[in-house]
Amino acid sequence: AIQMTQSPSSLSASVGDRVTITCRASQGIRNDLGWYQQKPGKAPEVLIYGASSLQSGVPSRFSGSGSGTDFTLTISSLQPEDFATYYCLQDYDYPWTFGQGTKVEIK
Amino acid sequence: QLQLQESGPGLVKPSETLSLTCTVSGGSVSRSRYYWGWIRQAPGKGLEWIGTIYYIGRTYYNSSLKSRVTISVDTSNNQFSLKLSSVTAADTAVYFCARYSSASGGLSYFDYWGQGTLVTVSS
């Protein structure tokens, strides 16, 4: 199975900060990667798919980049509603695998 | 607006079979380009993909669960289901159903999710 190593596992940041989360795949996955945001008690929601495509309705402060094995989710200016846990998901090969998650907390 | 709703017992005894159904409204499970999946999350833990089905019955399972999991689709009732056999406490989790929108070029993703249902395995 493809391992997705996500880092950091948690971070503390302030409103307005630029935040970067990374995912590294144990083998090349082209651009078959999505980023999901999950708030407590809620289902995940897709932010980015195809590594860099912004889902409709998602604010433009979210962006994704990368291809092959290294991927990045960037929040350009953190807003109060962005405090949540973020997961990457590779759907290049079965079994699909999630990263371990990154919890973004308020500093 | 597409909606997905999980249903099933919230408590299952060890060694028994966990059975959940996801009812889809506002859209058809038989539409091409869409797959239907199950994802779970143990308390305080991350997300785990369980498996995915296409409306013609083609299934894909997580190899870690493959011998115990069955996903099926009922097009007449616009539902799909999960069965997980021989459960243990490690299967206690919130179970989500979700729609996977498939497109070429890697432009695929889970775009609609159910709210999730907690299943506890305990005697």
PDB file of C-alpha atoms in Angstrom, chain A residues 38 41-43, chain B residues 5-13 18-21 38-46 50 82 84 87-97 114-122:
ATOM      1  CA  GLN A  38     -12.637  18.184   8.818  1.00  0.00           C
ATOM      2  CA  GLY A  41     -18.114  16.190  14.726  1.00  0.00           C
ATOM      3  CA  LYS A  42     -18.468  16.804  11.006  1.00  0.00           C
ATOM      4  CA  ALA A  43     -17.756  14.928   7.817  1.00  0.00           C
TER       5      ALA A  43
ATOM      6  CA  GLN B   5     -27.639   9.331   5.086  1.00  0.00           C
ATOM      7  CA  GLU B   6     -26.135   6.406   6.959  1.00  0.00           C
ATOM      8  CA  SER B   7     -28.360   4.085   8.953  1.00  0.00           C
ATOM      9  CA  GLY B   8     -27.880   0.974  11.004  1.00  0.00           C
ATOM     10  CA  PRO B   9     -27.296  -0.294  14.517  1.00  0.00           C
ATOM     11  CA  GLY B  10     -25.151   1.847  16.759  1.00  0.00           C
ATOM     12  CA  LEU B  11     -24.080  -1.110  18.860  1.00  0.00           C
ATOM     13  CA  VAL B  12     -22.732  -4.417  17.583  1.00  0.00           C
ATOM     14  CA  LYS B  13     -21.450  -7.335  19.623  1.00  0.00           C
ATOM     15  CA  LEU B  18     -21.734  -4.731  11.300  1.00  0.00           C
ATOM     16  CA  SER B  19     -24.307  -3.682   8.708  1.00  0.00           C
ATOM     17  CA  LEU B  20     -24.861  -0.141   7.506  1.00  0.00           C
ATOM     18  CA  THR B  21     -26.877   1.350   4.688  1.00  0.00           C
ATOM     19  CA  TRP B  38     -17.294   3.988   2.879  1.00  0.00           C
ATOM     20  CA  ILE B  39     -14.722   5.672   5.123  1.00  0.00           C
ATOM     21  CA  ARG B  40     -14.363   5.258   8.860  1.00  0.00           C
ATOM     22  CA  GLN B  41     -12.754   7.134  11.721  1.00  0.00           C
ATOM     23  CA  ALA B  42     -11.966   5.556  15.063  1.00  0.00           C
ATOM     24  CA  PRO B  43     -12.483   7.864  18.051  1.00  0.00           C
ATOM     25  CA  GLY B  44      -9.775  10.516  18.091  1.00  0.00           C
ATOM     26  CA  LYS B  45      -8.043   8.991  15.079  1.00  0.00           C
ATOM     27  CA  GLY B  46      -7.616   9.672  11.390  1.00  0.00           C
ATOM     28  CA  ILE B  50     -12.863   1.012   3.635  1.00  0.00           C
ATOM     29  CA  LEU B  82     -21.538  -2.039   4.058  1.00  0.00           C
ATOM     30  CA  LEU B  84     -18.122  -5.937   8.095  1.00  0.00           C
ATOM     31  CA  VAL B  87     -15.999  -7.253  14.350  1.00  0.00           C
ATOM     32  CA  THR B  88     -13.854  -6.411  17.353  1.00  0.00           C
ATOM     33  CA  ALA B  89     -13.483  -3.331  19.514  1.00  0.00           C
ATOM     34  CA  ALA B  90     -10.977  -2.052  16.945  1.00  0.00           C
ATOM     35  CA  ASP B  91     -13.866  -1.607  14.520  1.00  0.00           C
ATOM     36  CA  THR B  92     -15.511   0.961  16.774  1.00  0.00           C
ATOM     37  CA  ALA B  93     -15.633   4.096  14.683  1.00  0.00           C
ATOM     38  CA  VAL B  94     -17.719   6.715  12.992  1.00  0.00           C
ATOM     39  CA  TYR B  95     -18.620   5.325   9.577  1.00  0.00           C
ATOM     40  CA  PHE B  96     -19.119   7.756   6.711  1.00  0.00           C
ATOM     41  CA  CYS B  97     -20.615   7.059   3.327  1.00  0.00           C
ATOM     42  CA  GLY B 114     -23.063  11.575   4.919  1.00  0.00           C
ATOM     43  CA  GLN B 115     -22.975  12.986   8.415  1.00  0.00           C
ATOM     44  CA  GLY B 116     -21.458   9.783   9.770  1.00  0.00           C
ATOM     45  CA  THR B 117     -22.766   7.257  12.227  1.00  0.00           C
ATOM     46  CA  LEU B 118     -21.005   5.959  15.312  1.00  0.00           C
ATOM     47  CA  VAL B 119     -20.842   2.193  15.611  1.00  0.00           C
ATOM     48  CA  THR B 120     -19.614   0.796  18.893  1.00  0.00           C
ATOM     49  CA  VAL B 121     -18.480  -2.792  19.178  1.00  0.00           C
ATOM     50  CA  SER B 122     -19.138  -4.013  22.678  1.00  0.00           C
TER      51      SER B 122
END
